[in-house]
Structure formats: C-alpha cells, structure tokens
Amino acid sequence: MGRLQVTPPFNYHPSRNDSWRVAFLRESNLVMVTVFISYKHESAERTQRVRAFADELENAGREQGVSVVLDQNFLEQNPGGSNQGWEIWSQNEAFKADFILVVASRQYFDGYNLNHAPGTAPGIIPEILVIRERIKAEGYVIGTVRPLALQREDVQFIPIALKHLHCFGAGDIANIVKWITGATPTSVPLAAWPPSPPPFDDWIVADCDDIRAAFASLLIPGSAERILLIKGDGKLGKSMLTEELAAASSRLGGGPLAARLDLKSDNEIRSLLGTYARKLLLTDVYNATITGGEEQCFAALFDALVKRHEPTVLVFDTFDQSGALGEWVLRNILPTAASDSWLRVVIAGREVPPESADWRGAAVRQVLKKLEWTEWRPLRTRLRPELSDGELEIVHKAARGDHLIMRSILMPTA
C-alpha cells in the first residue's frame, strides 16, 4: 500500500499534530494509518518471524486502511535500498508513523537503554531516540507505542520505559488492529470490570497504597463508589499517579477502556483531546467534530462512550486549571458515573470538586502529602535496592523532597 506524501504544518510532530494528518487523509478519501515496526536484525530466523507477523498484520488491517512500514518490505520494492541509508530511513519512518510496535529482543533492549558495548553502536539507535522522544512528547502516557513479544521468552527484554504497557503477542493481530483503528473485530470480546479488586504490582509512585486500594475497589462491578478524588499540592506526584492509574487500568486483560486527560487550560487541549480519542478508540468521532469547539469535541466523545456503554475509566489531572472543560466534566461526567455502572472517574488537582447532590455518596476522597525520606524506603527497595538508607536520606535532602526529582533518581539506570 502506497503512502500519500503531504506537507505538514510548521513544527509538525506526530504526537502533537496527528489529528491534522488524520483529518486531511479522511477529507481526501485516503484514510491510511501507518504502523512502523521497530526491531533489531539479530538472526535470520527472527527477521523472518518479524516479516511473517508484518504480512499478517497488513492483511488483517488492509480493509481498515492500516499500512505496515517494515524495512524488509521497502527493500523488496527498492532493491537498491534507501537513498538516505537505512539509519536515516528508519529514523524518518519512526517520526512519521501514526503507531509504532517495538519488537522485544535482547539486543534491542541493550540498544534502547544505550547499554551496548563501546564502539558497537547498533544501527537501530537513531530510530530508538525518535521513539523515546515521542514517548516524552506524549507525557509518558503512551498512546502510539506498544511492545510486541513474538516469543514468550522475549517479554523479559521489553524496554523499561514500555514495561508498564500492555504487551502484544504474535497471536494478537485482531487486538492490534482494534488498538490502531478503534474497530472491534467480532473475535475480540467486550471489556468487563474485574470480578475482584485487582492488584497493582508495577507501581512507581511512593506511599500511595491507600489510593491504589481505593482505586482498585472502584473497578469491581458492584462498587457503590465510582469516583476517586485526589487532592494535593504541587510537586507531590499527582500527575505521575494519574498516569500510573490510567496505565494500570489499560493493562487489565479484558478490562475497561481507560484514558487520561490533563485539563490544564494552558495546554494544547485540542491536540490532547485527539490523543484522548485515540486511547478511547473514538478517533472517527473526534475527527467528525474537529471543527467545533473543545467542549463540542469532548461532548461528542462522551456521547459515543455513553452509547457504547462499555466499562470505561476516565482520569482527569490538574482539575484546578480546567476552566470551562472542567465545568463540563462536573455537570455531565460525574453525575453519569454516580448513576451508570459502566463508568468510573478519577479527578486530581490542587483543588477537587466539592460534593454535589448529583453524585454525593459515589465519591471517595484521598489527600497526597509530602513524604519524609523514610517513606521512600518501599519504592527504593523496589527500584534501587543498592541504595543504603544513608544515601536515600542524602538524596531526599538534596531534592528537598520533590517527588519528581526523587522518582527520577530512583528509577533504574540502564
């Protein structure tokens, strides 16, 4: 399948302006969604396995406009290879693609973490750096990148930055097409709430066990509490926590749809809504309303969710800076969560909504606090067990307790 070459607006970046590209293609009746497969040539067997998977994915998604970008396919059509050289070609394709599948393997893992032997830099590093920038641009709530393990033993080599995300396998073609396009193949079951509060074992935010327990209790089918309000001052990890909760929901096998939206009024809210729509598998609804205002786009997305009536978790951050969009959430989403069993809502901010008669009794409140160095011990033990108590105390003092700095220091190094 060919690619339509178009000139994007100035400062185009896929994760910021992908709604422009999709809207242009739809208006041109050339709907196409590109999926770049990023992998390391480690053996002839692995290369063949990647090619077979790519062909199967292309065939499964062709009718829905899915185009797979793979170096082997390009070489078959261009026997002389890329005029730019393979490193530049793969870097550009990783930049342009709508979605990326990262094929886990030992050598890819080393390259992703820049842990290769000196003087042996793999050719995949340029594309890896682009992928890392895309992840950063999406605020580390990654809507366009997923790991892929073509063999069970490859799961251990998923890059650390992607390890908290759902990992696709070789047999997940239908689910991958659903993730990319929002279409639901008949072979994919509808989402469901977990029968009991799920454990969240991959946490990276310190001292929030009570909040995780409250959130897990929200997710069971008969829960009377369906709204979680998280209040806390700045630099206490609210954004990291909401990212974690949304990601944990998405990882539940067969579990609810989940998405997180930062409601800061100074953000590019339309671009964020486009990402939000993609995560909720509603890009077609969003594109149909893109010429309207922010509230109109959001209202259309929410109306589509109401009609679908499928278990859904909506996570909103920075509510205190939300403006008119936050008022819309108050008037429409919270009352719906209180009355309809398909919806759960998390709201975080320096200030959170006061109780209303429309949803009183359906909400549980939690407050974040600044942590002493001793309260970072459990996270230190999980992520950096080699650090002593003395070193942890020194780090905490130097960071002045700032949660973002503390977590960045405690995250494992390559």
mmCIF file of C-alpha atoms in Angstrom:
data_model
loop_
_atom_site.group_PDB
_atom_site.id
_atom_site.type_symbol
_atom_site.label_atom_id
_atom_site.label_comp_id
_atom_site.label_asym_id
_atom_site.label_seq_id
_atom_site.Cartn_x
_atom_site.Cartn_y
_atom_site.Cartn_z
ATOM 1 C CA MET A 1 0.000 0.000 0.000
ATOM 2 C CA GLY A 2 1.463 3.348 -1.005
ATOM 3 C CA ARG A 3 1.903 6.381 1.196
ATOM 4 C CA LEU A 4 0.452 9.793 0.365
ATOM 5 C CA GLN A 5 3.188 12.389 0.794
ATOM 6 C CA VAL A 6 1.838 15.640 2.233
ATOM 7 C CA THR A 7 3.497 18.717 3.647
ATOM 8 C CA PRO A 8 2.528 19.133 7.305
ATOM 9 C CA PRO A 9 2.177 22.415 9.146
ATOM 10 C CA PHE A 10 5.287 24.099 10.533
ATOM 11 C CA ASN A 11 6.689 22.381 13.648
ATOM 12 C CA TYR A 12 4.758 19.208 12.848
ATOM 13 C CA HIS A 13 5.239 16.404 15.350
ATOM 14 C CA PRO A 14 3.169 13.188 15.187
ATOM 15 C CA SER A 15 2.239 13.126 18.861
ATOM 16 C CA ARG A 16 1.199 16.794 18.842
ATOM 17 C CA ASN A 17 -0.499 17.199 15.472
ATOM 18 C CA ASP A 18 -1.633 13.728 14.442
ATOM 19 C CA SER A 19 -5.251 14.924 14.329
ATOM 20 C CA TRP A 20 -4.327 17.263 11.450
ATOM 21 C CA ARG A 21 -2.872 14.386 9.445
ATOM 22 C CA VAL A 22 -5.774 12.019 10.017
ATOM 23 C CA ALA A 23 -8.330 14.750 9.236
ATOM 24 C CA PHE A 24 -6.513 15.611 5.985
ATOM 25 C CA LEU A 25 -6.442 11.999 4.859
ATOM 26 C CA ARG A 26 -10.123 11.498 5.683
ATOM 27 C CA GLU A 27 -11.117 14.648 3.796
ATOM 28 C CA SER A 28 -9.072 13.391 0.837
ATOM 29 C CA ASN A 29 -10.815 9.996 0.972
ATOM 30 C CA LEU A 30 -7.385 8.464 1.526
ATOM 31 C CA VAL A 31 -7.755 7.105 5.034
ATOM 32 C CA MET A 32 -4.487 5.455 5.997
ATOM 33 C CA VAL A 33 -2.964 4.669 9.356
ATOM 34 C CA THR A 34 0.716 3.730 9.338
ATOM 35 C CA VAL A 35 2.332 1.289 11.768
ATOM 36 C CA PHE A 36 6.119 1.219 11.954
ATOM 37 C CA ILE A 37 7.712 -1.999 13.224
ATOM 38 C CA SER A 38 10.925 -1.260 15.095
ATOM 39 C CA TYR A 39 13.172 -4.277 15.619
ATOM 40 C CA LYS A 40 16.775 -5.482 15.602
ATOM 41 C CA HIS A 41 18.136 -7.859 12.984
ATOM 42 C CA GLU A 42 19.622 -10.490 15.287
ATOM 43 C CA SER A 43 19.218 -13.663 13.244
ATOM 44 C CA ALA A 44 17.686 -14.860 10.004
ATOM 45 C CA GLU A 45 15.010 -16.688 11.996
ATOM 46 C CA ARG A 46 13.977 -13.555 13.909
ATOM 47 C CA THR A 47 13.972 -11.456 10.743
ATOM 48 C CA GLN A 48 11.686 -13.971 9.034
ATOM 49 C CA ARG A 49 9.391 -14.080 12.067
ATOM 50 C CA VAL A 50 9.042 -10.272 12.002
ATOM 51 C CA ARG A 51 8.283 -10.357 8.257
ATOM 52 C CA ALA A 52 5.591 -13.019 8.702
ATOM 53 C CA PHE A 53 3.974 -11.016 11.504
ATOM 54 C CA ALA A 54 4.069 -7.793 9.460
ATOM 55 C CA ASP A 55 2.429 -9.505 6.479
ATOM 56 C CA GLU A 56 -0.318 -10.940 8.677
ATOM 57 C CA LEU A 57 -0.977 -7.551 10.279
ATOM 58 C CA GLU A 58 -1.093 -5.809 6.900
ATOM 59 C CA ASN A 59 -3.560 -8.358 5.546
ATOM 60 C CA ALA A 60 -5.776 -8.140 8.647
ATOM 61 C CA GLY A 61 -5.890 -4.346 8.631
ATOM 62 C CA ARG A 62 -5.934 -3.589 4.892
ATOM 63 C CA GLU A 63 -9.687 -3.016 4.638
ATOM 64 C CA GLN A 64 -9.482 -0.530 7.514
ATOM 65 C CA GLY A 65 -6.607 1.435 5.982
ATOM 66 C CA VAL A 66 -3.739 0.010 8.046
ATOM 67 C CA SER A 67 -0.360 0.219 6.301
ATOM 68 C CA VAL A 68 2.618 -1.574 7.872
ATOM 69 C CA VAL A 69 6.033 0.065 7.464
ATOM 70 C CA LEU A 70 8.839 -2.519 7.511
ATOM 71 C CA ASP A 71 12.360 -2.246 6.148
ATOM 72 C CA GLN A 72 12.115 -5.693 4.527
ATOM 73 C CA ASN A 73 9.053 -4.644 2.520
ATOM 74 C CA PHE A 74 10.761 -1.421 1.459
ATOM 75 C CA LEU A 75 13.847 -3.354 0.311
ATOM 76 C CA GLU A 76 11.691 -5.716 -1.734
ATOM 77 C CA GLN A 77 10.173 -2.739 -3.570
ATOM 78 C CA ASN A 78 13.507 -0.871 -3.733
ATOM 79 C CA PRO A 79 16.297 -3.431 -4.311
ATOM 80 C CA GLY A 80 18.943 -0.736 -4.013
ATOM 81 C CA GLY A 81 17.782 0.139 -0.509
ATOM 82 C CA SER A 82 17.152 3.645 0.757
ATOM 83 C CA ASN A 83 18.989 6.550 -0.879
ATOM 84 C CA GLN A 84 19.219 8.079 2.582
ATOM 85 C CA GLY A 85 20.774 4.998 4.142
ATOM 86 C CA TRP A 86 18.911 2.684 6.476
ATOM 87 C CA GLU A 87 19.548 4.639 9.674
ATOM 88 C CA ILE A 88 18.042 7.845 8.299
ATOM 89 C CA TRP A 89 15.204 5.918 6.621
ATOM 90 C CA SER A 90 14.194 4.179 9.846
ATOM 91 C CA GLN A 91 14.576 7.398 11.848
ATOM 92 C CA ASN A 92 12.246 9.238 9.465
ATOM 93 C CA GLU A 93 9.706 6.401 9.407
ATOM 94 C CA ALA A 94 9.649 6.259 13.218
ATOM 95 C CA PHE A 95 8.994 10.001 13.197
ATOM 96 C CA LYS A 96 6.186 9.904 10.607
ATOM 97 C CA ALA A 97 4.320 6.742 11.618
ATOM 98 C CA ASP A 98 0.993 7.028 13.419
ATOM 99 C CA PHE A 99 1.750 3.992 15.582
ATOM 100 C CA ILE A 100 4.862 2.011 16.491
ATOM 101 C CA LEU A 101 5.315 -1.611 17.547
ATOM 102 C CA VAL A 102 8.605 -2.265 19.366
ATOM 103 C CA VAL A 103 9.713 -5.876 18.947
ATOM 104 C CA ALA A 104 11.348 -7.002 22.187
ATOM 105 C CA SER A 105 14.690 -8.809 21.980
ATOM 106 C CA ARG A 106 17.950 -8.881 23.910
ATOM 107 C CA GLN A 107 19.916 -6.698 21.523
ATOM 108 C CA TYR A 108 17.034 -4.239 21.088
ATOM 109 C CA PHE A 109 16.793 -3.924 24.883
ATOM 110 C CA ASP A 110 20.509 -3.104 25.106
ATOM 111 C CA GLY A 111 20.231 -0.574 22.296
ATOM 112 C CA TYR A 112 17.159 1.099 23.805
ATOM 113 C CA ASN A 113 18.994 1.597 27.097
ATOM 114 C CA LEU A 114 22.240 2.598 25.323
ATOM 115 C CA ASN A 115 23.875 -0.313 27.086
ATOM 116 C CA HIS A 116 25.716 -1.706 24.067
ATOM 117 C CA ALA A 117 29.430 -2.418 24.125
ATOM 118 C CA PRO A 118 31.671 0.611 23.384
ATOM 119 C CA GLY A 119 32.299 1.036 19.679
ATOM 120 C CA THR A 120 29.440 -1.260 18.670
ATOM 121 C CA ALA A 121 26.502 1.167 18.461
ATOM 122 C CA PRO A 122 23.620 -0.686 16.753
ATOM 123 C CA GLY A 123 22.041 0.946 13.702
ATOM 124 C CA ILE A 124 18.674 0.987 15.473
ATOM 125 C CA ILE A 125 19.741 3.713 17.905
ATOM 126 C CA PRO A 126 18.626 6.679 15.704
ATOM 127 C CA GLU A 127 15.077 5.290 15.453
ATOM 128 C CA ILE A 128 15.111 4.412 19.164
ATOM 129 C CA LEU A 129 15.954 8.019 20.038
ATOM 130 C CA VAL A 130 12.972 9.184 17.963
ATOM 131 C CA ILE A 131 10.711 6.689 19.738
ATOM 132 C CA ARG A 132 11.956 7.900 23.123
ATOM 133 C CA GLU A 133 11.195 11.497 22.120
ATOM 134 C CA ARG A 134 7.674 10.510 21.064
ATOM 135 C CA ILE A 135 7.109 8.864 24.437
ATOM 136 C CA LYS A 136 8.311 12.025 26.163
ATOM 137 C CA ALA A 137 6.075 14.211 23.955
ATOM 138 C CA GLU A 138 3.036 12.156 24.990
ATOM 139 C CA GLY A 139 3.797 12.923 28.620
ATOM 140 C CA TYR A 140 4.818 9.290 29.175
ATOM 141 C CA VAL A 141 1.154 8.261 28.831
ATOM 142 C CA ILE A 142 1.868 6.448 25.626
ATOM 143 C CA GLY A 143 -0.965 6.246 23.114
ATOM 144 C CA THR A 144 1.009 5.400 19.978
ATOM 145 C CA VAL A 145 3.698 2.913 21.049
ATOM 146 C CA ARG A 146 3.339 -0.665 22.302
ATOM 147 C CA PRO A 147 5.794 -3.511 22.909
ATOM 148 C CA LEU A 148 5.484 -6.728 20.904
ATOM 149 C CA ALA A 149 6.881 -10.085 22.071
ATOM 150 C CA LEU A 150 6.855 -12.559 19.189
ATOM 151 C CA GLN A 151 8.001 -15.331 21.531
ATOM 152 C CA ARG A 152 7.093 -15.816 25.176
ATOM 153 C CA GLU A 153 10.707 -15.542 26.362
ATOM 154 C CA ASP A 154 11.079 -12.116 24.724
ATOM 155 C CA VAL A 155 8.866 -10.458 27.359
ATOM 156 C CA GLN A 156 11.875 -10.073 29.664
ATOM 157 C CA PHE A 157 13.511 -7.804 27.054
ATOM 158 C CA ILE A 158 10.761 -5.183 26.848
ATOM 159 C CA PRO A 159 12.426 -1.754 27.312
ATOM 160 C CA ILE A 160 11.911 -0.389 30.832
ATOM 161 C CA ALA A 161 10.010 2.678 29.590
ATOM 162 C CA LEU A 162 7.425 0.377 27.949
ATOM 163 C CA LYS A 163 7.246 -2.354 30.556
ATOM 164 C CA HIS A 164 4.142 -0.923 32.250
ATOM 165 C CA LEU A 165 2.182 -1.058 28.973
ATOM 166 C CA HIS A 166 0.167 -3.935 27.576
ATOM 167 C CA CYS A 167 2.424 -6.210 25.535
ATOM 168 C CA PHE A 168 1.032 -7.717 22.338
ATOM 169 C CA GLY A 169 1.965 -11.230 21.234
ATOM 170 C CA ALA A 170 2.228 -12.873 17.829
ATOM 171 C CA GLY A 171 -1.379 -14.057 18.083
ATOM 172 C CA ASP A 172 -2.852 -10.643 18.918
ATOM 173 C CA ILE A 173 -3.390 -9.404 15.360
ATOM 174 C CA ALA A 174 -7.101 -8.651 15.890
ATOM 175 C CA ASN A 175 -6.428 -6.713 19.085
ATOM 176 C CA ILE A 176 -3.633 -4.749 17.429
ATOM 177 C CA VAL A 177 -5.968 -3.724 14.601
ATOM 178 C CA LYS A 178 -8.525 -2.688 17.223
ATOM 179 C CA TRP A 179 -5.900 -0.636 19.080
ATOM 180 C CA ILE A 180 -4.851 1.095 15.867
ATOM 181 C CA THR A 181 -8.232 1.748 14.255
ATOM 182 C CA GLY A 182 -10.815 1.626 17.023
ATOM 183 C CA ALA A 183 -12.730 -1.079 15.165
ATOM 184 C CA THR A 184 -13.859 -4.100 17.171
ATOM 185 C CA PRO A 185 -13.408 -7.426 15.351
ATOM 186 C CA THR A 186 -16.060 -9.974 16.215
ATOM 187 C CA SER A 187 -13.385 -12.223 17.706
ATOM 188 C CA VAL A 188 -12.492 -9.646 20.376
ATOM 189 C CA PRO A 189 -14.715 -9.810 23.490
ATOM 190 C CA LEU A 190 -16.139 -6.646 25.016
ATOM 191 C CA ALA A 191 -14.389 -5.212 28.036
ATOM 192 C CA ALA A 192 -15.538 -6.101 31.543
ATOM 193 C CA TRP A 193 -14.908 -4.975 35.095
ATOM 194 C CA PRO A 194 -12.631 -7.358 37.047
ATOM 195 C CA PRO A 195 -14.577 -9.639 39.450
ATOM 196 C CA SER A 196 -12.429 -8.550 42.432
ATOM 197 C CA PRO A 197 -10.132 -5.583 43.170
ATOM 198 C CA PRO A 198 -7.042 -6.166 41.007
ATOM 199 C CA PRO A 199 -3.517 -5.944 42.437
ATOM 200 C CA PHE A 200 -1.267 -3.241 41.009
ATOM 201 C CA ASP A 201 2.231 -4.646 41.322
ATOM 202 C CA ASP A 202 4.131 -2.355 38.957
ATOM 203 C CA TRP A 203 3.749 0.922 40.858
ATOM 204 C CA ILE A 204 6.387 3.657 40.657
ATOM 205 C CA VAL A 205 4.806 6.364 42.856
ATOM 206 C CA ALA A 206 5.768 6.314 46.532
ATOM 207 C CA ASP A 207 3.452 5.849 49.519
ATOM 208 C CA CYS A 208 0.126 5.693 47.681
ATOM 209 C CA ASP A 209 -1.092 2.255 48.753
ATOM 210 C CA ASP A 210 -4.337 3.678 50.193
ATOM 211 C CA ILE A 211 -5.100 5.425 46.896
ATOM 212 C CA ARG A 212 -4.338 2.305 44.864
ATOM 213 C CA ALA A 213 -6.580 0.236 47.133
ATOM 214 C CA ALA A 214 -9.411 2.775 46.776
ATOM 215 C CA PHE A 215 -8.967 2.818 43.008
ATOM 216 C CA ALA A 216 -8.928 -0.992 42.780
ATOM 217 C CA SER A 217 -12.173 -1.137 44.768
ATOM 218 C CA LEU A 218 -13.789 1.245 42.275
ATOM 219 C CA LEU A 219 -13.215 -1.218 39.449
ATOM 220 C CA ILE A 220 -15.336 -4.127 40.671
ATOM 221 C CA PRO A 221 -18.821 -4.465 39.113
ATOM 222 C CA GLY A 222 -20.929 -3.766 42.205
ATOM 223 C CA SER A 223 -18.934 -0.868 43.612
ATOM 224 C CA ALA A 224 -21.097 1.889 45.127
ATOM 225 C CA GLU A 225 -18.118 4.271 44.922
ATOM 226 C CA ARG A 226 -17.342 5.171 41.322
ATOM 227 C CA ILE A 227 -15.472 8.483 41.654
ATOM 228 C CA LEU A 228 -11.987 8.947 43.141
ATOM 229 C CA LEU A 229 -10.903 12.487 44.057
ATOM 230 C CA ILE A 230 -7.177 13.036 44.716
ATOM 231 C CA LYS A 231 -6.161 16.370 46.220
ATOM 232 C CA GLY A 232 -2.591 17.509 46.690
ATOM 233 C CA ASP A 233 -0.278 20.473 46.393
ATOM 234 C CA GLY A 234 2.257 20.831 43.603
ATOM 235 C CA LYS A 235 5.281 18.538 43.271
ATOM 236 C CA LEU A 236 3.637 15.709 45.215
ATOM 237 C CA GLY A 237 3.336 13.327 42.283
ATOM 238 C CA LYS A 238 -0.320 13.806 41.235
ATOM 239 C CA SER A 239 0.435 13.633 37.534
ATOM 240 C CA MET A 240 2.669 10.586 37.940
ATOM 241 C CA LEU A 241 -0.030 8.902 39.994
ATOM 242 C CA THR A 242 -2.813 9.573 37.478
ATOM 243 C CA GLU A 243 -0.552 8.263 34.708
ATOM 244 C CA GLU A 244 0.000 5.125 36.758
ATOM 245 C CA LEU A 245 -3.705 4.571 37.456
ATOM 246 C CA ALA A 246 -4.692 5.017 33.810
ATOM 247 C CA ALA A 247 -1.923 2.686 32.663
ATOM 248 C CA ALA A 248 -2.835 0.084 35.295
ATOM 249 C CA SER A 249 -6.447 0.095 34.058
ATOM 250 C CA SER A 250 -5.341 -0.379 30.455
ATOM 251 C CA ARG A 251 -3.211 -3.385 31.394
ATOM 252 C CA LEU A 252 -6.087 -5.383 32.855
ATOM 253 C CA GLY A 253 -6.664 -8.256 30.441
ATOM 254 C CA GLY A 254 -10.183 -7.909 29.035
ATOM 255 C CA GLY A 255 -10.668 -4.982 31.392
ATOM 256 C CA PRO A 256 -12.078 -1.486 30.879
ATOM 257 C CA LEU A 257 -11.109 1.103 28.331
ATOM 258 C CA ALA A 258 -9.024 3.770 30.046
ATOM 259 C CA ALA A 259 -7.648 7.197 29.164
ATOM 260 C CA ARG A 260 -6.114 10.180 30.951
ATOM 261 C CA LEU A 261 -6.548 13.845 30.056
ATOM 262 C CA ASP A 262 -4.591 16.722 31.584
ATOM 263 C CA LEU A 263 -7.049 19.607 31.941
ATOM 264 C CA LYS A 264 -4.527 22.439 32.178
ATOM 265 C CA SER A 265 -6.045 25.441 30.477
ATOM 266 C CA ASP A 266 -2.666 26.459 29.004
ATOM 267 C CA ASN A 267 -2.158 23.129 27.240
ATOM 268 C CA GLU A 268 -2.948 22.478 23.567
ATOM 269 C CA ILE A 269 -6.251 20.963 24.627
ATOM 270 C CA ARG A 270 -7.423 20.080 21.117
ATOM 271 C CA SER A 271 -4.295 18.024 20.461
ATOM 272 C CA LEU A 272 -4.702 16.365 23.856
ATOM 273 C CA LEU A 273 -8.326 15.557 23.043
ATOM 274 C CA GLY A 274 -7.135 13.910 19.832
ATOM 275 C CA THR A 275 -4.820 11.670 21.850
ATOM 276 C CA TYR A 276 -7.650 11.040 24.320
ATOM 277 C CA ALA A 277 -9.945 9.989 21.472
ATOM 278 C CA ARG A 278 -7.348 7.574 20.137
ATOM 279 C CA LYS A 279 -6.937 5.930 23.531
ATOM 280 C CA LEU A 280 -10.709 5.503 23.807
ATOM 281 C CA LEU A 281 -10.838 4.104 20.251
ATOM 282 C CA LEU A 282 -13.015 7.019 19.097
ATOM 283 C CA THR A 283 -10.860 8.818 16.538
ATOM 284 C CA ASP A 284 -13.671 8.750 13.978
ATOM 285 C CA VAL A 285 -15.981 10.604 16.387
ATOM 286 C CA TYR A 286 -13.307 13.168 17.191
ATOM 287 C CA ASN A 287 -12.437 13.810 13.553
ATOM 288 C CA ALA A 288 -16.131 14.387 12.769
ATOM 289 C CA THR A 289 -16.286 17.196 15.341
ATOM 290 C CA ILE A 290 -12.784 18.655 14.998
ATOM 291 C CA THR A 291 -14.065 21.922 13.519
ATOM 292 C CA GLY A 292 -16.163 22.589 16.629
ATOM 293 C CA GLY A 293 -15.061 23.889 19.997
ATOM 294 C CA GLU A 294 -13.276 21.920 22.702
ATOM 295 C CA GLU A 295 -16.494 21.270 24.610
ATOM 296 C CA GLN A 296 -18.224 20.094 21.439
ATOM 297 C CA CYS A 297 -15.401 17.621 20.740
ATOM 298 C CA PHE A 298 -15.450 16.354 24.302
ATOM 299 C CA ALA A 299 -19.243 16.117 24.370
ATOM 300 C CA ALA A 300 -19.201 14.061 21.151
ATOM 301 C CA LEU A 301 -16.587 11.692 22.595
ATOM 302 C CA PHE A 302 -18.538 11.242 25.798
ATOM 303 C CA ASP A 303 -21.850 10.730 23.982
ATOM 304 C CA ALA A 304 -20.208 7.966 21.961
ATOM 305 C CA LEU A 305 -18.991 6.322 25.173
ATOM 306 C CA VAL A 306 -22.488 6.539 26.669
ATOM 307 C CA LYS A 307 -23.944 4.812 23.612
ATOM 308 C CA ARG A 308 -21.268 2.125 23.664
ATOM 309 C CA HIS A 309 -21.936 1.534 27.357
ATOM 310 C CA GLU A 310 -18.683 -0.412 27.742
ATOM 311 C CA PRO A 311 -16.705 -0.354 31.026
ATOM 312 C CA THR A 312 -14.575 2.796 30.924
ATOM 313 C CA VAL A 313 -12.181 4.617 33.271
ATOM 314 C CA LEU A 314 -11.686 8.362 32.671
ATOM 315 C CA VAL A 315 -8.782 10.006 34.506
ATOM 316 C CA PHE A 316 -8.540 13.814 34.708
ATOM 317 C CA ASP A 317 -5.471 15.634 36.003
ATOM 318 C CA THR A 318 -4.942 19.302 37.002
ATOM 319 C CA PHE A 319 -8.636 19.903 37.617
ATOM 320 C CA ASP A 320 -7.884 23.214 39.359
ATOM 321 C CA GLN A 321 -6.778 24.676 35.986
ATOM 322 C CA SER A 322 -9.541 23.140 33.893
ATOM 323 C CA GLY A 323 -11.745 26.156 33.164
ATOM 324 C CA ALA A 324 -14.888 25.580 31.104
ATOM 325 C CA LEU A 325 -13.931 21.992 30.254
ATOM 326 C CA GLY A 326 -13.744 21.174 33.963
ATOM 327 C CA GLU A 327 -17.196 22.656 34.466
ATOM 328 C CA TRP A 328 -18.471 20.416 31.690
ATOM 329 C CA VAL A 329 -16.963 17.395 33.453
ATOM 330 C CA LEU A 330 -18.723 18.445 36.675
ATOM 331 C CA ARG A 331 -22.107 18.870 35.020
ATOM 332 C CA ASN A 332 -22.055 15.773 32.830
ATOM 333 C CA ILE A 333 -19.483 13.131 33.658
ATOM 334 C CA LEU A 334 -19.651 12.938 37.459
ATOM 335 C CA PRO A 335 -23.470 12.590 37.604
ATOM 336 C CA THR A 336 -23.246 9.911 34.921
ATOM 337 C CA ALA A 337 -20.633 7.990 36.924
ATOM 338 C CA ALA A 338 -22.863 8.114 40.004
ATOM 339 C CA SER A 339 -25.872 6.712 38.165
ATOM 340 C CA ASP A 340 -24.435 4.428 35.460
ATOM 341 C CA SER A 341 -22.420 1.325 36.265
ATOM 342 C CA TRP A 342 -20.274 1.427 33.095
ATOM 343 C CA LEU A 343 -18.224 4.478 34.141
ATOM 344 C CA ARG A 344 -15.506 5.185 36.735
ATOM 345 C CA VAL A 345 -13.825 8.588 37.106
ATOM 346 C CA VAL A 346 -10.610 9.817 38.737
ATOM 347 C CA ILE A 347 -10.039 13.567 39.268
ATOM 348 C CA ALA A 348 -6.792 15.003 40.640
ATOM 349 C CA GLY A 349 -5.674 18.557 41.350
ATOM 350 C CA ARG A 350 -4.622 21.109 43.917
ATOM 351 C CA GLU A 351 -8.368 21.515 44.339
ATOM 352 C CA VAL A 352 -11.014 18.906 43.522
ATOM 353 C CA PRO A 353 -14.793 19.296 43.118
ATOM 354 C CA PRO A 354 -16.888 19.764 46.267
ATOM 355 C CA GLU A 355 -19.584 17.169 46.804
ATOM 356 C CA SER A 356 -22.764 17.674 44.831
ATOM 357 C CA ALA A 357 -26.232 16.251 45.302
ATOM 358 C CA ASP A 358 -25.896 14.740 41.825
ATOM 359 C CA TRP A 359 -23.076 12.415 42.884
ATOM 360 C CA ARG A 360 -22.845 12.591 46.665
ATOM 361 C CA GLY A 361 -22.135 9.155 48.097
ATOM 362 C CA ALA A 362 -20.468 7.876 44.922
ATOM 363 C CA ALA A 363 -17.093 9.535 45.605
ATOM 364 C CA VAL A 364 -14.120 8.698 47.803
ATOM 365 C CA ARG A 365 -11.516 11.351 48.663
ATOM 366 C CA GLN A 366 -7.772 10.953 49.132
ATOM 367 C CA VAL A 367 -5.130 13.543 50.013
ATOM 368 C CA LEU A 368 -1.470 13.453 48.960
ATOM 369 C CA LYS A 369 1.148 14.619 51.413
ATOM 370 C CA LYS A 370 4.824 15.461 51.278
ATOM 371 C CA LEU A 371 6.908 12.439 52.249
ATOM 372 C CA GLU A 372 9.753 12.116 54.713
ATOM 373 C CA TRP A 373 12.787 10.225 53.485
ATOM 374 C CA THR A 374 11.799 7.123 55.438
ATOM 375 C CA GLU A 375 8.530 6.942 53.497
ATOM 376 C CA TRP A 376 10.500 6.482 50.267
ATOM 377 C CA ARG A 377 12.011 3.221 51.507
ATOM 378 C CA PRO A 378 9.472 0.838 49.889
ATOM 379 C CA LEU A 379 9.956 2.442 46.461
ATOM 380 C CA ARG A 380 13.742 2.488 46.958
ATOM 381 C CA THR A 381 13.629 -1.225 47.798
ATOM 382 C CA ARG A 382 11.644 -1.927 44.618
ATOM 383 C CA LEU A 383 13.636 0.215 42.198
ATOM 384 C CA ARG A 384 17.115 0.856 43.638
ATOM 385 C CA PRO A 385 17.824 -1.740 46.348
ATOM 386 C CA GLU A 386 21.543 -0.988 46.173
ATOM 387 C CA LEU A 387 20.967 2.435 47.781
ATOM 388 C CA SER A 388 21.514 2.485 51.541
ATOM 389 C CA ASP A 389 19.299 4.334 54.000
ATOM 390 C CA GLY A 390 22.027 6.918 54.386
ATOM 391 C CA GLU A 391 22.226 7.514 50.647
ATOM 392 C CA LEU A 392 18.442 7.715 50.420
ATOM 393 C CA GLU A 393 18.361 10.357 53.161
ATOM 394 C CA ILE A 394 21.047 12.395 51.376
ATOM 395 C CA VAL A 395 19.142 12.194 48.080
ATOM 396 C CA HIS A 396 15.907 13.276 49.784
ATOM 397 C CA LYS A 397 17.628 16.246 51.384
ATOM 398 C CA ALA A 398 19.233 17.325 48.111
ATOM 399 C CA ALA A 399 15.899 17.032 46.270
ATOM 400 C CA ARG A 400 14.094 18.860 49.093
ATOM 401 C CA GLY A 401 11.511 16.114 48.978
ATOM 402 C CA ASP A 402 10.418 16.973 45.421
ATOM 403 C CA HIS A 403 8.553 13.873 44.203
ATOM 404 C CA LEU A 404 9.518 14.268 40.550
ATOM 405 C CA ILE A 405 13.212 14.560 41.356
ATOM 406 C CA MET A 406 13.069 11.673 43.809
ATOM 407 C CA ARG A 407 11.416 9.341 41.338
ATOM 408 C CA SER A 408 13.814 10.305 38.547
ATOM 409 C CA ILE A 409 16.728 9.418 40.824
ATOM 410 C CA LEU A 410 15.169 6.156 41.997
ATOM 411 C CA MET A 411 14.256 4.905 38.515
ATOM 412 C CA PRO A 412 16.654 2.105 37.494
ATOM 413 C CA THR A 413 19.515 3.105 35.233
ATOM 414 C CA ALA A 414 20.486 1.251 32.078
#
